[in-house]
Coordinates of N, CA, C and O in Angstrom, one line a residue:
M1 N 114.2 99.8 107.5 CA 114.0 98.9 106.4 C 115.4 98.5 105.9 O 116.2 99.4 105.5
R2 N 115.8 97.3 105.9 CA 117.1 96.8 105.4 C 117.0 96.3 104.0 O 116.1 95.6 103.6
E3 N 118.0 96.7 103.2 CA 117.9 96.3 101.8 C 118.8 95.0 101.6 O 119.8 94.9 102.3
H4 N 118.3 94.2 100.8 CA 119.0 92.9 100.4 C 119.2 92.9 98.9 O 118.3 93.0 98.2
K5 N 120.5 92.8 98.5 CA 120.7 92.8 97.0 C 121.1 91.3 96.6 O 121.9 90.7 97.3
R6 N 120.6 90.9 95.5 CA 121.0 89.6 94.9 C 121.1 89.8 93.4 O 120.5 90.6 92.8
K7 N 121.9 88.9 92.8 CA 122.1 88.9 91.4 C 121.0 88.0 90.8 O 120.6 87.0 91.3
V8 N 120.5 88.4 89.6 CA 119.5 87.6 88.9 C 120.3 86.7 88.0 O 121.2 87.1 87.2
G9 N 120.0 85.4 88.0 CA 120.6 84.4 87.2 C 120.2 84.5 85.7 O 119.2 85.3 85.4
D10 N 120.9 83.8 84.9 CA 120.6 83.8 83.4 C 119.1 83.4 83.1 O 118.5 83.9 82.1
R11 N 118.5 82.6 84.0 CA 117.1 82.2 83.8 C 116.1 83.0 84.6 O 115.0 82.7 84.7
G12 N 116.6 84.1 85.1 CA 115.7 85.0 85.8 C 115.5 84.6 87.3 O 114.6 85.2 87.9
Q13 N 116.3 83.7 87.8 CA 116.1 83.3 89.2 C 116.8 84.1 90.1 O 117.9 84.6 89.9
V14 N 116.2 84.3 91.3 CA 116.8 85.1 92.4 C 116.6 84.3 93.7 O 115.5 83.7 93.9
T15 N 117.6 84.3 94.5 CA 117.4 83.6 95.8 C 116.9 84.6 96.8 O 117.6 85.7 97.0
I16 N 115.8 84.3 97.5 CA 115.3 85.2 98.6 C 116.2 85.0 99.8 O 116.4 83.8 100.2
P17 N 116.8 86.0 100.4 CA 117.6 85.8 101.6 C 116.9 85.0 102.7 O 115.7 85.2 102.9
K18 N 117.7 84.1 103.3 CA 117.1 83.3 104.4 C 116.5 84.1 105.5 O 115.4 83.7 105.9
E19 N 117.1 85.2 105.9 CA 116.5 86.0 106.9 C 115.1 86.5 106.6 O 114.2 86.4 107.4
L20 N 114.9 86.8 105.3 CA 113.6 87.3 104.9 C 112.6 86.1 104.8 O 111.4 86.2 105.1
R21 N 113.1 85.0 104.2 CA 112.2 83.8 104.1 C 111.8 83.3 105.5 O 110.6 83.0 105.7
D22 N 112.7 83.3 106.5 CA 112.3 82.9 107.8 C 111.3 83.9 108.4 O 110.3 83.5 109.0
R23 N 111.6 85.2 108.3 CA 110.7 86.2 108.9 C 109.3 86.1 108.2 O 108.3 86.3 108.9
Q24 N 109.2 85.9 107.0 CA 107.9 85.9 106.2 C 107.3 84.5 106.2 O 106.2 84.3 105.6
G25 N 108.0 83.5 106.7 CA 107.4 82.1 106.7 C 107.4 81.5 105.3 O 106.5 80.7 105.0
I26 N 108.3 81.8 104.4 CA 108.4 81.3 103.1 C 109.3 80.0 103.1 O 110.4 80.1 103.6
K27 N 108.7 78.9 102.7 CA 109.4 77.7 102.7 C 109.5 77.2 101.2 O 108.8 77.6 100.3
G28 N 110.5 76.2 101.0 CA 110.7 75.6 99.7 C 109.4 75.0 99.2 O 108.7 74.4 100.0
G29 N 109.0 75.3 98.0 CA 107.8 74.7 97.4 C 106.6 75.7 97.5 O 105.5 75.4 96.9
D30 N 106.7 76.7 98.4 CA 105.6 77.7 98.5 C 105.4 78.5 97.2 O 106.4 78.7 96.5
E31 N 104.2 78.8 97.0 CA 103.9 79.7 95.8 C 103.9 81.1 96.3 O 103.2 81.4 97.3
I32 N 104.6 82.0 95.7 CA 104.6 83.4 96.1 C 104.0 84.2 95.0 O 103.8 83.7 93.9
E33 N 103.7 85.5 95.3 CA 103.0 86.3 94.3 C 103.9 87.5 94.0 O 104.5 88.1 94.9
F34 N 104.0 87.8 92.7 CA 104.7 89.0 92.3 C 103.7 90.1 91.8 O 102.8 89.8 91.0
V35 N 103.8 91.3 92.4 CA 102.8 92.3 92.1 C 103.6 93.5 91.5 O 104.6 94.0 92.1
E36 N 103.3 93.9 90.2 CA 104.0 94.9 89.6 C 103.3 96.2 89.7 O 102.1 96.3 89.4
T37 N 104.0 97.3 90.2 CA 103.4 98.6 90.2 C 104.2 99.4 89.1 O 104.9 98.8 88.3
D38 N 104.0 100.7 89.1 CA 104.7 101.5 88.0 C 106.2 101.3 88.0 O 106.8 101.1 87.0
D39 N 106.8 101.3 89.2 CA 108.3 101.3 89.2 C 108.8 100.2 90.2 O 110.0 100.3 90.6
E40 N 108.0 99.3 90.6 CA 108.4 98.3 91.6 C 107.8 96.9 91.3 O 106.8 96.8 90.6
I41 N 108.5 95.9 91.8 CA 108.0 94.6 91.8 C 108.0 94.2 93.3 O 109.0 94.1 93.9
V42 N 106.8 93.9 93.8 CA 106.6 93.5 95.2 C 106.4 92.0 95.2 O 105.6 91.4 94.5
I43 N 107.2 91.3 96.1 CA 107.1 89.8 96.2 C 106.2 89.6 97.5 O 106.6 90.1 98.6
K44 N 105.1 88.9 97.4 CA 104.2 88.7 98.5 C 104.3 87.2 99.0 O 104.3 86.3 98.1
P45 N 104.5 87.0 100.3 CA 104.6 85.7 100.8 C 103.2 84.9 100.6 O 102.2 85.6 100.4
P46 N 103.3 83.6 100.8 CA 102.0 82.9 100.7 C 101.1 83.3 101.8 O 101.5 83.7 102.9
T47 N 99.8 83.2 101.6 CA 98.8 83.4 102.6 C 98.7 82.2 103.5 O 98.5 81.1 103.0
D48 N 98.8 82.4 104.8 CA 98.7 81.4 105.7 C 97.2 81.1 106.0 O 96.6 81.9 106.7
K49 N 96.6 80.2 105.3 CA 95.2 80.0 105.3 C 94.6 79.7 106.7 O 93.6 80.1 107.0
E50 N 95.4 79.0 107.5 CA 94.9 78.7 108.8 C 94.9 80.0 109.7 O 94.0 80.2 110.4
R51 N 95.9 80.8 109.5 CA 96.0 82.1 110.3 C 94.8 83.0 109.8 O 94.2 83.6 110.6
L52 N 94.6 83.0 108.5 CA 93.5 83.8 108.0 C 92.1 83.3 108.5 O 91.3 84.1 108.9
A53 N 91.9 81.9 108.5 CA 90.7 81.4 109.0 C 90.5 81.7 110.5 O 89.4 82.0 110.9
E54 N 91.6 81.6 111.3 CA 91.5 82.0 112.7 C 91.1 83.4 112.9 O 90.3 83.7 113.8
G55 N 91.6 84.3 112.1 CA 91.2 85.7 112.2 C 89.7 85.9 111.9 O 89.0 86.6 112.6
Y56 N 89.1 85.1 110.9 CA 87.7 85.2 110.6 C 86.9 84.6 111.8 O 85.8 85.1 112.2
R57 N 87.4 83.5 112.4 CA 86.7 82.9 113.6 C 86.7 83.9 114.7 O 85.6 84.1 115.4
E58 N 87.8 84.6 115.0 CA 87.9 85.5 116.1 C 86.9 86.7 115.8 O 86.2 87.2 116.7
R59 N 86.8 87.1 114.6 CA 85.9 88.2 114.2 C 84.5 87.8 114.4 O 83.7 88.6 114.9
A60 N 84.1 86.6 114.0 CA 82.8 86.1 114.2 C 82.4 86.0 115.7 O 81.3 86.4 116.1
E61 N 83.3 85.5 116.5 CA 83.1 85.4 117.9 C 82.9 86.7 118.5 O 82.0 86.9 119.4
R62 N 83.7 87.7 118.1 CA 83.6 89.1 118.7 C 82.2 89.7 118.2 O 81.6 90.4 119.0
S63 N 81.8 89.5 117.0 CA 80.5 90.0 116.6 C 79.4 89.4 117.4 O 78.4 90.1 117.7
Q64 N 79.5 88.1 117.7 CA 78.5 87.4 118.5 C 78.4 88.0 119.9 O 77.4 88.3 120.5
Q65 N 79.6 88.3 120.5 CA 79.7 88.9 121.8 C 79.1 90.3 121.8 O 78.3 90.6 122.7
L66 N 79.4 91.0 120.8 CA 78.8 92.4 120.7 C 77.3 92.3 120.6 O 76.6 93.1 121.2
A67 N 76.8 91.4 119.8 CA 75.3 91.3 119.6 C 74.7 90.9 121.0 O 73.6 91.5 121.3
E68 N 75.3 90.0 121.7 CA 74.8 89.6 123.0 C 74.9 90.8 124.0 O 73.9 91.0 124.8
E69 N 76.0 91.6 124.0 CA 76.1 92.8 124.9 C 75.0 93.8 124.5 O 74.6 94.5 125.4
M70 N 74.7 94.0 123.3 CA 73.8 95.0 122.8 C 72.3 94.6 123.0 O 71.4 95.4 122.9
A71 N 72.0 93.3 123.1 CA 70.7 92.8 123.2 C 69.8 93.5 124.2 O 68.7 94.0 123.9
P72 N 70.3 93.7 125.5 CA 69.4 94.4 126.5 C 69.1 95.9 126.0 O 68.0 96.3 126.2
A73 N 70.1 96.6 125.5 CA 69.9 98.0 125.1 C 68.9 98.0 123.9 O 68.0 98.9 123.8
S74 N 69.1 97.1 123.0 CA 68.2 97.0 121.8 C 66.8 96.7 122.2 O 65.8 97.3 121.7
S75 N 66.6 95.8 123.2 CA 65.3 95.4 123.7 C 64.7 96.6 124.4 O 63.5 96.9 124.2
E76 N 65.5 97.3 125.2 CA 64.9 98.5 125.9 C 64.5 99.6 124.9 O 63.4 100.2 125.1
A77 N 65.3 99.8 123.9 CA 64.9 100.8 122.8 C 63.7 100.4 122.1 O 62.8 101.3 121.9
T78 N 63.5 99.1 121.8 CA 62.3 98.7 121.2 C 61.1 98.9 122.1 O 60.0 99.3 121.6
D79 N 61.2 98.6 123.4 CA 60.1 98.8 124.4 C 59.7 100.2 124.4 O 58.5 100.5 124.5
R80 N 60.7 101.1 124.4 CA 60.4 102.6 124.5 C 59.9 103.2 123.2 O 59.1 104.1 123.2
L81 N 60.6 102.8 122.1 CA 60.3 103.5 120.9 C 59.4 102.7 119.9 O 59.0 103.2 118.9
G82 N 59.3 101.4 120.1 CA 58.6 100.5 119.2 C 59.5 100.0 118.1 O 60.7 100.4 118.0
E83 N 59.0 99.2 117.3 CA 59.7 98.6 116.2 C 60.1 99.7 115.2 O 59.3 100.6 114.9
A84 N 61.2 99.6 114.6 CA 61.6 100.5 113.5 C 60.8 100.3 112.3 O 60.6 99.1 111.9
P85 N 60.3 101.3 111.7 CA 59.5 101.1 110.5 C 60.3 100.4 109.4 O 61.4 100.7 109.1
G86 N 59.7 99.3 108.8 CA 60.4 98.6 107.7 C 61.5 97.7 108.2 O 62.3 97.2 107.4
W87 N 61.7 97.5 109.4 CA 62.7 96.7 110.0 C 62.3 95.3 110.2 O 61.2 95.1 110.8
S88 N 63.0 94.4 109.7 CA 62.6 93.0 109.9 C 63.9 92.2 110.2 O 64.9 92.5 109.8
E89 N 63.7 91.1 111.0 CA 64.8 90.3 111.3 C 65.0 89.1 110.4 O 64.2 88.7 109.7

């Protein structure tokens, strides 16, 4: 972990080093979040909504794939054991 030091201006402004902005995808006009803990202030970059949405899509696709893969085993279990009591679809 590399430390970056900057001076705070009279109005409380600090410039985020370009290296960090580039690595975190922070651009001019972005809204960032400050999170205060007991002894730290954490600056969080903006959430990339498209990247977040893509992660949800991938998870939904994987869930569908798993359901399809499990269908034969589930059907076989139902044939052998019967319906689970109180189970409804």
